[in-house]
C-alpha positions as YAML, in Angstrom:
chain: A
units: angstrom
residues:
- id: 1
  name: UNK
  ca: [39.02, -17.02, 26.53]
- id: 2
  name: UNK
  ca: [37.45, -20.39, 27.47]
- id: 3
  name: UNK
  ca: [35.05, -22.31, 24.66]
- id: 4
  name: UNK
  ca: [32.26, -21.95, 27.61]
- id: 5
  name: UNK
  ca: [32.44, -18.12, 27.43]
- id: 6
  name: UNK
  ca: [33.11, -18.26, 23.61]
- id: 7
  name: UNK
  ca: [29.87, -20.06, 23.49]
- id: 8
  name: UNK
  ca: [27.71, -17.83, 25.73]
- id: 9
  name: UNK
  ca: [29.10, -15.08, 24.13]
- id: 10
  name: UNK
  ca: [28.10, -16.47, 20.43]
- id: 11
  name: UNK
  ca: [24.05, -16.87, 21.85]
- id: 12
  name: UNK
  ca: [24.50, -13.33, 23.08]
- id: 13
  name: UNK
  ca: [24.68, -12.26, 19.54]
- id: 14
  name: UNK
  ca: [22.22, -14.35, 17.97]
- id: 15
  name: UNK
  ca: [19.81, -12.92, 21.15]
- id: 16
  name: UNK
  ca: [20.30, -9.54, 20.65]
- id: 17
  name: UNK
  ca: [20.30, -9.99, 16.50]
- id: 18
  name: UNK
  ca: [16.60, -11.89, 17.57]
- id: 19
  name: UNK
  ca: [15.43, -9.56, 19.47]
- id: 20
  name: UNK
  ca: [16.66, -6.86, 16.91]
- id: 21
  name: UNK
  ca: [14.79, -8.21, 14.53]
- id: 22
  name: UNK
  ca: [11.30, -8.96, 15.82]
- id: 23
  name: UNK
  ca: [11.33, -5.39, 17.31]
- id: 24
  name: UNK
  ca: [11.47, -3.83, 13.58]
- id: 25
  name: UNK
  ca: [9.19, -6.43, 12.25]
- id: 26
  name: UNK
  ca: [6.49, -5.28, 14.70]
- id: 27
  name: UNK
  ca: [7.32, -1.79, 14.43]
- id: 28
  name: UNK
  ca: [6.68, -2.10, 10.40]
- id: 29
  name: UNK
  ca: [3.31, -3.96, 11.45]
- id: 30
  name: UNK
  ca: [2.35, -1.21, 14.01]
- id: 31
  name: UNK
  ca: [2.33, 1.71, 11.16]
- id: 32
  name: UNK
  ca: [0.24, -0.65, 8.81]
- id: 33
  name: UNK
  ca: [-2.06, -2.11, 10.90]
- id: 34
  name: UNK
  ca: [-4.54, 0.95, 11.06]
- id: 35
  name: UNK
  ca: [-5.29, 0.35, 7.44]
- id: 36
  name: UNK
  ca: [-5.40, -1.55, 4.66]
- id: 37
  name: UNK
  ca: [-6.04, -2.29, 0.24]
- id: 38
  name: UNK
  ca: [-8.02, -5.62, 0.43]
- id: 39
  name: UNK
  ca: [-8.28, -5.36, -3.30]
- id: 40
  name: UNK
  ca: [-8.51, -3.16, -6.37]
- id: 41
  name: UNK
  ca: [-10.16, -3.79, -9.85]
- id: 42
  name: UNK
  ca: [-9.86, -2.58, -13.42]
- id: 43
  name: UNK
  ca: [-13.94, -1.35, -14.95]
- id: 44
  name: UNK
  ca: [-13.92, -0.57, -18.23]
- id: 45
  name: UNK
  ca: [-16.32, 1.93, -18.88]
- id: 46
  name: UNK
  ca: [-17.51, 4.46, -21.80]
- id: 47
  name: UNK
  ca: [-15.45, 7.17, -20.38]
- id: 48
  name: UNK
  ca: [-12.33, 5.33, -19.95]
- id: 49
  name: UNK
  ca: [-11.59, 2.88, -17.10]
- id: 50
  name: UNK
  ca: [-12.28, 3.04, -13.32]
- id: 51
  name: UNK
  ca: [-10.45, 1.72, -10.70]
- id: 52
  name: UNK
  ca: [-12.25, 0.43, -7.81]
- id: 53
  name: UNK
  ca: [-10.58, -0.05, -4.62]
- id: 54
  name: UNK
  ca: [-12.01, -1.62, -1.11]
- id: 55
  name: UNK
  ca: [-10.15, -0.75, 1.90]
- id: 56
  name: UNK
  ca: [-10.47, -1.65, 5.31]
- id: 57
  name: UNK
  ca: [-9.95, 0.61, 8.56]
- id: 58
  name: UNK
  ca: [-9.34, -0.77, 12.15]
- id: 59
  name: UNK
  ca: [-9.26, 2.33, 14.20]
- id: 60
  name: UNK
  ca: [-12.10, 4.10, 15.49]
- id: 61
  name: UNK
  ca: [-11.09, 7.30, 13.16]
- id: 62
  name: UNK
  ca: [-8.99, 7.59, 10.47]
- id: 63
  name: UNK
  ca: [-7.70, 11.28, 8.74]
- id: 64
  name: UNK
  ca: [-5.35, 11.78, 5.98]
- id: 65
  name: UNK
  ca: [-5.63, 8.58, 3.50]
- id: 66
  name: UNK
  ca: [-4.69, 9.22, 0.52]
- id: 67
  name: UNK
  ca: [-4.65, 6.45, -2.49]
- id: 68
  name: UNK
  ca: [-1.80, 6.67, -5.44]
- id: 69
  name: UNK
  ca: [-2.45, 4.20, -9.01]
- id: 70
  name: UNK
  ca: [0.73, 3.92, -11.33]
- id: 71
  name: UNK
  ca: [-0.32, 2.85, -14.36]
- id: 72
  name: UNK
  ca: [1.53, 1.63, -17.25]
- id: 73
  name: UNK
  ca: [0.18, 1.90, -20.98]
- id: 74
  name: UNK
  ca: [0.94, 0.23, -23.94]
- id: 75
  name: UNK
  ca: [2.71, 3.76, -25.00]
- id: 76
  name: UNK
  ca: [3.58, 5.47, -21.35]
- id: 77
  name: UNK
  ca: [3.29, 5.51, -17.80]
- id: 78
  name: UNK
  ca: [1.24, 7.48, -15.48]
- id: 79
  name: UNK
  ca: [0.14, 8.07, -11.77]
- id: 80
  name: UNK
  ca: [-2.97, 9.03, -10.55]
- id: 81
  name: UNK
  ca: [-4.37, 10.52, -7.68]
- id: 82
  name: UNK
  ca: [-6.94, 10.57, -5.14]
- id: 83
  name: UNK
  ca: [-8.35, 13.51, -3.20]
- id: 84
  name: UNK
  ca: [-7.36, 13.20, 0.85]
- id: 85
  name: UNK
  ca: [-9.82, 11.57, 2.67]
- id: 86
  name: UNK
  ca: [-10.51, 12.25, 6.38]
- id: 87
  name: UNK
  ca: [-13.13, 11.36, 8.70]
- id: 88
  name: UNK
  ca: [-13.06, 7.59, 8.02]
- id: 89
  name: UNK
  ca: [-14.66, 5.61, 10.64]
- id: 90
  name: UNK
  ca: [-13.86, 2.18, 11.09]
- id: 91
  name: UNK
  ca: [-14.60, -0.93, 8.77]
- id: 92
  name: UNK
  ca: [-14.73, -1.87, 4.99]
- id: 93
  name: UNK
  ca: [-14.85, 1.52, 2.49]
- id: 94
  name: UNK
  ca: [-14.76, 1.78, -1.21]
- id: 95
  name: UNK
  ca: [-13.35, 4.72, -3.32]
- id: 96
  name: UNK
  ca: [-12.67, 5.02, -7.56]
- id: 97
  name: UNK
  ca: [-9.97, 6.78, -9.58]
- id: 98
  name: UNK
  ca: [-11.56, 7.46, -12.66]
- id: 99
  name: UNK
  ca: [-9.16, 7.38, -15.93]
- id: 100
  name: UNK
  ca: [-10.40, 9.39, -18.85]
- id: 101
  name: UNK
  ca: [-10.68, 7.56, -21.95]
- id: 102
  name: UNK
  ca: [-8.67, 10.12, -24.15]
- id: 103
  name: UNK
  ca: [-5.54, 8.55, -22.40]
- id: 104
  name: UNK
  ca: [-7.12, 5.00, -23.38]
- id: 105
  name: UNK
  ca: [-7.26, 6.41, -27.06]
- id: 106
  name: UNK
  ca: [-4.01, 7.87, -26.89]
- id: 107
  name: UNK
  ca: [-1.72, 5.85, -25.17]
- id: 108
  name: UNK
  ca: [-3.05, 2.28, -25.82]
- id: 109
  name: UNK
  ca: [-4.71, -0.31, -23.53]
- id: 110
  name: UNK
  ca: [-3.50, -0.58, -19.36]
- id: 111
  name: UNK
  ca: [-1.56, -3.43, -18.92]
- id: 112
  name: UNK
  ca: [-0.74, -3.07, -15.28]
- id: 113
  name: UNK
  ca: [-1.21, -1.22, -12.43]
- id: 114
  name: UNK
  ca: [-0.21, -0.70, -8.89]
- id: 115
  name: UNK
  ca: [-1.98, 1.19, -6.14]
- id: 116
  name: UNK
  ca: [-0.50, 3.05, -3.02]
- id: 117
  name: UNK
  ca: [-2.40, 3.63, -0.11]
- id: 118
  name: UNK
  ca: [-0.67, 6.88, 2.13]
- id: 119
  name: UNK
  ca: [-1.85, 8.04, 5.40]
- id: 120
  name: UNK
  ca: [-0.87, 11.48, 6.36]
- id: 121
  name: UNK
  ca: [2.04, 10.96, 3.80]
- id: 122
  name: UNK
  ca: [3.70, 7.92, 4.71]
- id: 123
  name: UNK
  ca: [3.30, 4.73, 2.41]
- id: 124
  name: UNK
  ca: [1.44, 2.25, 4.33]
- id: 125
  name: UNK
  ca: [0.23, -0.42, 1.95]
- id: 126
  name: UNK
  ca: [0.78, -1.33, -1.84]
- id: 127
  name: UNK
  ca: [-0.75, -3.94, -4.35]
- id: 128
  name: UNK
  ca: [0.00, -4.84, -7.83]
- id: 129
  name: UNK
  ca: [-2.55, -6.01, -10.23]
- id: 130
  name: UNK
  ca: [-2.10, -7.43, -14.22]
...
């Protein structure tokens, strides 16, 4: 083997390893790009705590979201979810997991939380908060 076709066959393999590799990055962006969390907060209210979360769409129709919080408590850990939500047009929408305070009084203060966003059952966005 000659160091010419060494060498051609060397940036054959770093090609196809490129190529490999931008493919599955825009693969990953293609599932995600429908829709997004652009942020969540933590309300305290009488009942307990809220969390508010704002979420953005970029198709003309959206079926199937569905929105997962893990929180963890001074004492335990917990998840949380939201109904399924279809019929979302496109653009910025809000929705709220309520907590009820008895798990405040219970199990201490939150300290941290993380929410999943799922459309039609595939994980398409996470965010954790403090």
């Amino acid at each position: 083997m000659t160091k010419a076709h060494a060498l051609y066959k060397r940036i054959a393999i770093v090609t196809a390893i490129l190529i490999a590799a931008i493919f599955f990055m825009r693969v990953d962006n293609c599932a995600a790009s429908d829709i997004s969390i652009k942020s969540a907060m933590k309300v305290h209210v009488m009942g307990g705590y809220v969390i508010l979360i704002n979420y953005e769409t970029y198709d003309k129709w959206i079926d199937g979201v569905l929105f997962k919080v893990h929180c963890k408590f001074e004492k335990k850990d917990f998840t949380f979810t939201s109904s399924s939500i279809s019929n979302i047009e496109r653009g910025w929408h809000k929705t709220q997991i309520a907590i009820a305070d008895v798990i405040k009084k219970r199990y201490g203060s939150l300290r941290s939380y993380e929410v999943e966003l799922y459309k039609n059952g595939v994980l398409v966005d996470s965010k954790k908060y403090l």
